[in-house]
Amino acid sequence: MARLQNERDKLLAARRALTAVTFTVIEAPSCVPVRPHHLFGERGQFIDWLRRMVAAAAPHALSTAQLADAAQEAFGLVLIGKERKRFIDNSLRYALHRLAKRGEIEACHDHSLRKTRSGLWRWKSEHTLADLERLREL
């Protein structure tokens, strides 16, 4: 019975210690709040912005790097090194591929270049850049 009482006292002490630590962590003022997934405003705002950027550059193409720089400026993002690469690989490319899949933009990548080169994207149109240059000369 004494052994069980001793075991019970240890478990209750451990429970009190865990409770104290849990409340300390939750209520600690030095904790950084979790950043919500609204870096770009409301839902769909980033892809709408991207659509407007590519459409405004038409008939010329914009590179992924140019779009990343413009996004950083437009949304006040400070992305350096791995954070920038993660943003480009995840958020930006995902949105670009979604727009391409919808048929709104098209990829103009030169596959003969190295894979490390930035991709090119332009607003999808029935006219090519060469067609528009010929029309300008008329």
PDB file of C-alpha atoms in Angstrom:
ATOM      1  CA  MET A   1       0.000   0.000   0.000  1.00  0.00           C
ATOM      2  CA  ALA A   2       2.914   2.347   0.818  1.00  0.00           C
ATOM      3  CA  ARG A   3       4.451   1.673  -2.604  1.00  0.00           C
ATOM      4  CA  LEU A   4       1.170   2.537  -4.358  1.00  0.00           C
ATOM      5  CA  GLN A   5       0.793   5.716  -2.279  1.00  0.00           C
ATOM      6  CA  ASN A   6       4.357   6.733  -3.209  1.00  0.00           C
ATOM      7  CA  GLU A   7       3.618   6.019  -6.911  1.00  0.00           C
ATOM      8  CA  ARG A   8       0.406   8.072  -6.694  1.00  0.00           C
ATOM      9  CA  ASP A   9       2.282  11.033  -5.166  1.00  0.00           C
ATOM     10  CA  LYS A  10       4.874  10.927  -7.958  1.00  0.00           C
ATOM     11  CA  LEU A  11       2.157  10.850 -10.646  1.00  0.00           C
ATOM     12  CA  LEU A  12       0.281  13.765  -9.067  1.00  0.00           C
ATOM     13  CA  ALA A  13       3.529  15.778  -8.854  1.00  0.00           C
ATOM     14  CA  ALA A  14       4.250  15.044 -12.514  1.00  0.00           C
ATOM     15  CA  ARG A  15       0.713  16.113 -13.436  1.00  0.00           C
ATOM     16  CA  ARG A  16       1.085  19.414 -11.563  1.00  0.00           C
ATOM     17  CA  ALA A  17       4.443  20.045 -13.246  1.00  0.00           C
ATOM     18  CA  LEU A  18       3.011  19.370 -16.720  1.00  0.00           C
ATOM     19  CA  THR A  19       0.030  21.605 -16.036  1.00  0.00           C
ATOM     20  CA  ALA A  20       2.326  24.427 -14.895  1.00  0.00           C
ATOM     21  CA  VAL A  21       4.523  24.067 -18.001  1.00  0.00           C
ATOM     22  CA  THR A  22       1.526  23.940 -20.335  1.00  0.00           C
ATOM     23  CA  PHE A  23       0.014  27.132 -18.968  1.00  0.00           C
ATOM     24  CA  THR A  24       3.407  28.843 -18.975  1.00  0.00           C
ATOM     25  CA  VAL A  25       3.943  28.040 -22.651  1.00  0.00           C
ATOM     26  CA  ILE A  26       0.435  29.086 -23.669  1.00  0.00           C
ATOM     27  CA  GLU A  27       0.460  32.336 -21.708  1.00  0.00           C
ATOM     28  CA  ALA A  28       4.068  33.307 -22.402  1.00  0.00           C
ATOM     29  CA  PRO A  29       4.234  36.807 -23.903  1.00  0.00           C
ATOM     30  CA  SER A  30       7.394  35.952 -25.855  1.00  0.00           C
ATOM     31  CA  CYS A  31       5.578  33.417 -28.028  1.00  0.00           C
ATOM     32  CA  VAL A  32       5.305  34.469 -31.636  1.00  0.00           C
ATOM     33  CA  PRO A  33       1.731  34.112 -32.879  1.00  0.00           C
ATOM     34  CA  VAL A  34       1.107  31.753 -35.744  1.00  0.00           C
ATOM     35  CA  ARG A  35       0.901  33.708 -38.974  1.00  0.00           C
ATOM     36  CA  PRO A  36      -2.358  33.043 -40.769  1.00  0.00           C
ATOM     37  CA  HIS A  37      -2.263  31.910 -44.382  1.00  0.00           C
ATOM     38  CA  HIS A  38      -3.328  35.306 -45.670  1.00  0.00           C
ATOM     39  CA  LEU A  39      -0.053  36.681 -46.973  1.00  0.00           C
ATOM     40  CA  PHE A  40      -1.800  38.025 -50.046  1.00  0.00           C
ATOM     41  CA  GLY A  41      -5.080  39.247 -48.584  1.00  0.00           C
ATOM     42  CA  GLU A  42      -8.332  37.419 -49.035  1.00  0.00           C
ATOM     43  CA  ARG A  43      -8.780  34.098 -50.777  1.00  0.00           C
ATOM     44  CA  GLY A  44      -8.054  34.290 -54.512  1.00  0.00           C
ATOM     45  CA  GLN A  45      -6.429  37.712 -54.340  1.00  0.00           C
ATOM     46  CA  PHE A  46      -2.947  36.444 -55.249  1.00  0.00           C
ATOM     47  CA  ILE A  47      -4.078  34.601 -58.361  1.00  0.00           C
ATOM     48  CA  ASP A  48      -6.170  37.616 -59.428  1.00  0.00           C
ATOM     49  CA  TRP A  49      -3.125  39.845 -59.001  1.00  0.00           C
ATOM     50  CA  LEU A  50      -1.017  37.389 -60.998  1.00  0.00           C
ATOM     51  CA  ARG A  51      -3.612  37.280 -63.771  1.00  0.00           C
ATOM     52  CA  ARG A  52      -3.600  41.109 -63.999  1.00  0.00           C
ATOM     53  CA  MET A  53       0.221  41.226 -64.073  1.00  0.00           C
ATOM     54  CA  VAL A  54       0.565  38.768 -66.937  1.00  0.00           C
ATOM     55  CA  ALA A  55      -2.332  40.349 -68.857  1.00  0.00           C
ATOM     56  CA  ALA A  56      -0.822  43.834 -68.490  1.00  0.00           C
ATOM     57  CA  ALA A  57       2.476  42.634 -69.985  1.00  0.00           C
ATOM     58  CA  ALA A  58       0.744  41.071 -73.014  1.00  0.00           C
ATOM     59  CA  PRO A  59       1.880  40.260 -75.648  1.00  0.00           C
ATOM     60  CA  HIS A  60       5.288  40.064 -73.952  1.00  0.00           C
ATOM     61  CA  ALA A  61       6.208  37.324 -71.502  1.00  0.00           C
ATOM     62  CA  LEU A  62       7.260  37.746 -67.881  1.00  0.00           C
ATOM     63  CA  SER A  63       9.749  35.489 -66.159  1.00  0.00           C
ATOM     64  CA  THR A  64       9.018  33.686 -62.926  1.00  0.00           C
ATOM     65  CA  ALA A  65      11.769  35.736 -61.262  1.00  0.00           C
ATOM     66  CA  GLN A  66      10.196  39.008 -62.446  1.00  0.00           C
ATOM     67  CA  LEU A  67       6.838  37.922 -61.081  1.00  0.00           C
ATOM     68  CA  ALA A  68       8.428  36.930 -57.764  1.00  0.00           C
ATOM     69  CA  ASP A  69      10.076  40.354 -57.452  1.00  0.00           C
ATOM     70  CA  ALA A  70       6.805  42.110 -58.281  1.00  0.00           C
ATOM     71  CA  ALA A  71       4.897  39.964 -55.768  1.00  0.00           C
ATOM     72  CA  GLN A  72       7.386  40.784 -53.029  1.00  0.00           C
ATOM     73  CA  GLU A  73       6.915  44.478 -53.698  1.00  0.00           C
ATOM     74  CA  ALA A  74       3.139  44.359 -54.128  1.00  0.00           C
ATOM     75  CA  PHE A  75       2.447  42.306 -50.999  1.00  0.00           C
ATOM     76  CA  GLY A  76       5.277  43.633 -48.836  1.00  0.00           C
ATOM     77  CA  LEU A  77       6.998  40.262 -48.529  1.00  0.00           C
ATOM     78  CA  VAL A  78      10.575  40.013 -47.324  1.00  0.00           C
ATOM     79  CA  LEU A  79      11.850  36.787 -48.818  1.00  0.00           C
ATOM     80  CA  ILE A  80      15.531  35.930 -48.873  1.00  0.00           C
ATOM     81  CA  GLY A  81      17.342  32.720 -49.755  1.00  0.00           C
ATOM     82  CA  LYS A  82      15.414  29.554 -49.003  1.00  0.00           C
ATOM     83  CA  GLU A  83      12.222  31.471 -48.167  1.00  0.00           C
ATOM     84  CA  ARG A  84      12.244  33.068 -51.641  1.00  0.00           C
ATOM     85  CA  LYS A  85      12.898  29.712 -53.306  1.00  0.00           C
ATOM     86  CA  ARG A  86      10.086  28.125 -51.286  1.00  0.00           C
ATOM     87  CA  PHE A  87       7.725  30.963 -52.285  1.00  0.00           C
ATOM     88  CA  ILE A  88       8.617  30.580 -55.968  1.00  0.00           C
ATOM     89  CA  ASP A  89       8.437  26.782 -55.931  1.00  0.00           C
ATOM     90  CA  ASN A  90       5.189  26.571 -53.983  1.00  0.00           C
ATOM     91  CA  SER A  91       2.936  29.622 -54.133  1.00  0.00           C
ATOM     92  CA  LEU A  92       4.025  31.271 -57.374  1.00  0.00           C
ATOM     93  CA  ARG A  93       4.535  28.247 -59.609  1.00  0.00           C
ATOM     94  CA  TYR A  94       1.366  26.611 -58.302  1.00  0.00           C
ATOM     95  CA  ALA A  95      -0.662  29.708 -59.194  1.00  0.00           C
ATOM     96  CA  LEU A  96       1.009  30.009 -62.607  1.00  0.00           C
ATOM     97  CA  HIS A  97       0.290  26.376 -63.433  1.00  0.00           C
ATOM     98  CA  ARG A  98      -3.332  26.807 -62.308  1.00  0.00           C
ATOM     99  CA  LEU A  99      -3.751  29.749 -64.682  1.00  0.00           C
ATOM    100  CA  ALA A 100      -2.076  27.770 -67.476  1.00  0.00           C
ATOM    101  CA  LYS A 101      -4.337  24.797 -66.826  1.00  0.00           C
ATOM    102  CA  ARG A 102      -7.368  27.094 -67.078  1.00  0.00           C
ATOM    103  CA  GLY A 103      -6.073  28.299 -70.458  1.00  0.00           C
ATOM    104  CA  GLU A 104      -5.583  31.912 -69.374  1.00  0.00           C
ATOM    105  CA  ILE A 105      -1.790  32.026 -69.698  1.00  0.00           C
ATOM    106  CA  GLU A 106       0.788  29.934 -71.484  1.00  0.00           C
ATOM    107  CA  ALA A 107       4.317  28.888 -70.746  1.00  0.00           C
ATOM    108  CA  CYS A 108       6.927  30.132 -73.224  1.00  0.00           C
ATOM    109  CA  HIS A 109       9.865  28.199 -71.813  1.00  0.00           C
ATOM    110  CA  ASP A 110      12.888  27.574 -73.986  1.00  0.00           C
ATOM    111  CA  HIS A 111      13.568  23.922 -73.211  1.00  0.00           C
ATOM    112  CA  SER A 112      16.986  24.076 -74.861  1.00  0.00           C
ATOM    113  CA  LEU A 113      18.214  26.246 -71.980  1.00  0.00           C
ATOM    114  CA  ARG A 114      19.411  24.967 -68.620  1.00  0.00           C
ATOM    115  CA  LYS A 115      16.755  23.911 -66.133  1.00  0.00           C
ATOM    116  CA  THR A 116      17.950  26.531 -63.673  1.00  0.00           C
ATOM    117  CA  ARG A 117      16.736  29.349 -65.913  1.00  0.00           C
ATOM    118  CA  SER A 118      13.539  31.110 -64.943  1.00  0.00           C
ATOM    119  CA  GLY A 119      10.410  30.149 -66.888  1.00  0.00           C
ATOM    120  CA  LEU A 120       8.534  32.602 -69.095  1.00  0.00           C
ATOM    121  CA  TRP A 121       4.776  33.160 -68.951  1.00  0.00           C
ATOM    122  CA  ARG A 122       2.505  35.244 -71.160  1.00  0.00           C
ATOM    123  CA  TRP A 123      -1.151  35.987 -71.566  1.00  0.00           C
ATOM    124  CA  LYS A 124      -2.728  33.488 -73.927  1.00  0.00           C
ATOM    125  CA  SER A 125      -3.936  35.080 -77.115  1.00  0.00           C
ATOM    126  CA  GLU A 126      -4.877  33.960 -80.562  1.00  0.00           C
ATOM    127  CA  HIS A 127      -2.093  36.200 -81.917  1.00  0.00           C
ATOM    128  CA  THR A 128       1.585  35.485 -81.482  1.00  0.00           C
ATOM    129  CA  LEU A 129       4.139  38.207 -80.940  1.00  0.00           C
ATOM    130  CA  ALA A 130       5.326  37.755 -84.546  1.00  0.00           C
ATOM    131  CA  ASP A 131       1.727  38.257 -85.771  1.00  0.00           C
ATOM    132  CA  LEU A 132       1.424  41.493 -83.824  1.00  0.00           C
ATOM    133  CA  GLU A 133       4.762  42.776 -85.182  1.00  0.00           C
ATOM    134  CA  ARG A 134       3.591  42.068 -88.725  1.00  0.00           C
ATOM    135  CA  LEU A 135       0.338  43.937 -88.050  1.00  0.00           C
ATOM    136  CA  ARG A 136       2.306  46.897 -86.702  1.00  0.00           C
ATOM    137  CA  GLU A 137       4.328  47.094 -89.919  1.00  0.00           C
ATOM    138  CA  LEU A 138       1.196  47.315 -92.081  1.00  0.00           C
TER     139      LEU A 138
END
